[in-house]
Coordinates of C-alpha atoms and ligand atoms in Angstrom, one line a residue:
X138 CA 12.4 -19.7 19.7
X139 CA 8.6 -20.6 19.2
X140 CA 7.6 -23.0 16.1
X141 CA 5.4 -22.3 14.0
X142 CA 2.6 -24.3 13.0
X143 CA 1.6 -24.5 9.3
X144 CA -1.2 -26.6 8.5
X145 CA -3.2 -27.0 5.2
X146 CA -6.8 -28.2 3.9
X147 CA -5.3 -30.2 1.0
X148 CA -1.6 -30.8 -0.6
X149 CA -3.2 -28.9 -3.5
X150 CA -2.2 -26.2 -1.4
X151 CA 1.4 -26.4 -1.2
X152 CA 2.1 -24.6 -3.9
X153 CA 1.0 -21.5 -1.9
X154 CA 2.6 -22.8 1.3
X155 CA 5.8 -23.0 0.2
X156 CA 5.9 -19.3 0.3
X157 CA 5.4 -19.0 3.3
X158 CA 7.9 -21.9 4.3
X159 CA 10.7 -20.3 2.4
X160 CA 10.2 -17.1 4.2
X161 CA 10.5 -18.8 7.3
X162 CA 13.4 -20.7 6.1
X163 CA 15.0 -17.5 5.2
X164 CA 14.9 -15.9 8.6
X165 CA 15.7 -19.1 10.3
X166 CA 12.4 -19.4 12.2
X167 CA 11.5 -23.0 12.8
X168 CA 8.2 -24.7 11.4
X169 CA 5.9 -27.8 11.2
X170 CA 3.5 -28.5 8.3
X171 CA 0.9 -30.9 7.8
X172 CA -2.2 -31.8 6.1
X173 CA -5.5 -31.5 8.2
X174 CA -8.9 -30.4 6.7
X175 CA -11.5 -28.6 8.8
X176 CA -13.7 -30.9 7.0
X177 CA -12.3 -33.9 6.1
X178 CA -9.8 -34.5 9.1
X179 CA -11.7 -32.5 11.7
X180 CA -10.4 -34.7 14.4
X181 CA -6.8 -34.1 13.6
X182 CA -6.8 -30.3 13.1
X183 CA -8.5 -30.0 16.8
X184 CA -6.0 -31.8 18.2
X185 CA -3.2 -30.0 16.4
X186 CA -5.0 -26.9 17.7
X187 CA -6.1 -27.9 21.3
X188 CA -2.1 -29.0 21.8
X189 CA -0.1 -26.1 19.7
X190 CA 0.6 -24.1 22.3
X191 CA 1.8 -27.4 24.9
X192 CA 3.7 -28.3 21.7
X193 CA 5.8 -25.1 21.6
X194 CA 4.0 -23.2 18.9
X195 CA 4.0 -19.6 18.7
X196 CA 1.3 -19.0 16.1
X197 CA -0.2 -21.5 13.6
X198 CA -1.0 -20.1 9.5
X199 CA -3.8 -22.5 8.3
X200 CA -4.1 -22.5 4.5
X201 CA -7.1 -24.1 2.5
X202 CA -9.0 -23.1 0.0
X203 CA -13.3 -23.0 -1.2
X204 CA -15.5 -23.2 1.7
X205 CA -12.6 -22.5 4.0
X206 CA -13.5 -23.4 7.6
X207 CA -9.9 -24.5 8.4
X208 CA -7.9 -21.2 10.2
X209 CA -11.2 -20.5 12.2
X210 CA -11.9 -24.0 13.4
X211 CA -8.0 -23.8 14.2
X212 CA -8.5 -20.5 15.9
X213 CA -11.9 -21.7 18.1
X214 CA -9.4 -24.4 19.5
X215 CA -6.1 -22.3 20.4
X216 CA -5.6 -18.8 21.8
X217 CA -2.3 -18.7 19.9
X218 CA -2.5 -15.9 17.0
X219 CA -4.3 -17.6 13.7
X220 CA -3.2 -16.5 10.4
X221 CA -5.4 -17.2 7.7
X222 CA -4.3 -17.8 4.1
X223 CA -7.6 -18.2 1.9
X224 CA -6.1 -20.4 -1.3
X225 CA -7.1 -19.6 -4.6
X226 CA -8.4 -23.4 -5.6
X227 CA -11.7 -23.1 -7.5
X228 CA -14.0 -21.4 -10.2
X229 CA -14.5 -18.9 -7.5
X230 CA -11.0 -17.3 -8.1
X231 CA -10.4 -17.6 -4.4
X232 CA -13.3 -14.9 -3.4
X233 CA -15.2 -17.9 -1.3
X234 CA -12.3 -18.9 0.4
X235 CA -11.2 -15.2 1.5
X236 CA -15.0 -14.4 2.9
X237 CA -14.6 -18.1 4.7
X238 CA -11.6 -16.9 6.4
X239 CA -11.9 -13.1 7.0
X240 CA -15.5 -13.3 8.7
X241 CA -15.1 -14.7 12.1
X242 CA -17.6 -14.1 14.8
X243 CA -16.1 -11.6 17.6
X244 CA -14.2 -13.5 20.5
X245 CA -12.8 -16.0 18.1
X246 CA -10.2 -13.8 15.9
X247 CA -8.5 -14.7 12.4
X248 CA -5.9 -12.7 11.2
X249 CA -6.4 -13.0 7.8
X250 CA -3.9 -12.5 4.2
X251 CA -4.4 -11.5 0.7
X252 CA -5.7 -14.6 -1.7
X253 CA -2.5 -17.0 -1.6
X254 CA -0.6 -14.4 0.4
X255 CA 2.0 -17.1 1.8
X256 CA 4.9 -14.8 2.2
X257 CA 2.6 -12.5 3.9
X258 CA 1.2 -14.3 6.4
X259 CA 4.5 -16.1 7.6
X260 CA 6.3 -12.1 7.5
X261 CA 3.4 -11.2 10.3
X262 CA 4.0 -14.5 12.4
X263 CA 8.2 -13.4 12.1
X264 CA 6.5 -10.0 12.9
X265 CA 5.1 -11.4 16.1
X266 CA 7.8 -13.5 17.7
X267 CA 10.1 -10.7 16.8
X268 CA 8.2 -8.5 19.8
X269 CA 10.5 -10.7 22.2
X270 CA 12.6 -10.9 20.1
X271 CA 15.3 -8.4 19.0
X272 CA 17.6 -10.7 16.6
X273 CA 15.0 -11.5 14.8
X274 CA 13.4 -7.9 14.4
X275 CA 17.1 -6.8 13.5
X276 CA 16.5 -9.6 10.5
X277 CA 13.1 -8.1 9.5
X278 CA 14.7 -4.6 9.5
X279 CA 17.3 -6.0 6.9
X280 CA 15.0 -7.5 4.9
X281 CA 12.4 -4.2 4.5
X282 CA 15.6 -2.4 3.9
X283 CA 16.7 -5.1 0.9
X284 CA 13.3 -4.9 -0.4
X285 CA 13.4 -0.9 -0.7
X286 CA 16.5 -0.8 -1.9
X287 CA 15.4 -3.4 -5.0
X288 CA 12.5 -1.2 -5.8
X289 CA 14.9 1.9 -5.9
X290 CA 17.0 -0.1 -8.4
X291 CA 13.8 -0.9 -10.5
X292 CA 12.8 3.1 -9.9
X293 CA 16.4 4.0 -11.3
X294 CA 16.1 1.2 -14.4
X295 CA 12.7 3.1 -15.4
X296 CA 13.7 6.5 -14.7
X297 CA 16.5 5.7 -16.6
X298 CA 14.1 4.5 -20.2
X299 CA 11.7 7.4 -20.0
X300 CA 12.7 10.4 -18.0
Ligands
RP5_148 C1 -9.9 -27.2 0.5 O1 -10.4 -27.6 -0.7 C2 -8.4 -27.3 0.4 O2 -7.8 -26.4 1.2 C3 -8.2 -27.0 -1.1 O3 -7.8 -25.7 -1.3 C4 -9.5 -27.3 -1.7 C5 -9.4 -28.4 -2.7 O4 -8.9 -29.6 -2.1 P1 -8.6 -30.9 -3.0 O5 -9.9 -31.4 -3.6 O6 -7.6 -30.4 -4.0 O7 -8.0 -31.9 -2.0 O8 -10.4 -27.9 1.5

């Protein structure tokens, strides 16, 4: 199977990348994760980028938060899908870093989360390995049908106190 990359602006960030690691980690998929900022490593987050796919990637999720140029200077460097997670790290409540991300020039495409949507964005890079990939889209099956069946429970806990 294809690795995915996971690479973030600061270590401030982890907090949100851990979701997405333990998703990963839940449906087996196998991951790498550094630190590379757009701006303060630019060197390093090219390289990671030019090489991903030669290095066995399968899509790279690039977290950072503020004025964040990270997932699109990832993207300009890789035709390998881009997910952007815009962190929540400033006074801004996270609104700079989503408008960073989300508005990428056409040719040079970002997929891009909810503010600090790590579980998200590593569910649509499971989501596109699993189009070659029928185990693993059995595993994302079981999982939507866990999650539905826990919000049924909830629905019959609260049915239960007012109806
Ligand atoms: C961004 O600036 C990082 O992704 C982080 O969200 C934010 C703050 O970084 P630190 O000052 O905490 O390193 O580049």
């Amino acid at each position: 199977m294809k690795k995915i990359g996971i690479i973030m602006g600061s270590d401030s960030d982890l907090p949100i990348v851990t979701k997405a690691t333990d998703t990963l980690k839940a449906l087996d998929i196998p991951f790498e994760v550094h630190v590379y900022s757009a701006h303060r490593t630019p060197v390093e987050a090219r390289d990671f980028a030019v090489n991903a796919r030669a290095n066995g990637f399968g899509a790279i999720i690039a977290a950072a938060g503020m004025a964040a140029h990270l997932a699109g200077a990832i993207a300009a460097n890789t035709t390998l899908p881009v997910i952007g997670i815009p962190c929540k790290s400033s006074n801004l409540d996270g609104i700079d870093a989503l408008l960073s991300t989300v508005q990428m020039p056409t040719g040079i495409p970002v997929a891009t989360v909810a503010i600090n949507g790590g579980a998200n964005a590593a569910l649509l890079c499971a989501q596109i390995l699993a189009v070659e990939d029928a185990e693993l889209a059995a595993k994302l099956d079981a999982k939507r049908a866990s999650d539905a069946a826990k919000v049924l429970e909830k629905d019959a806990a609260v049915s239960a106190s007012f109806n």
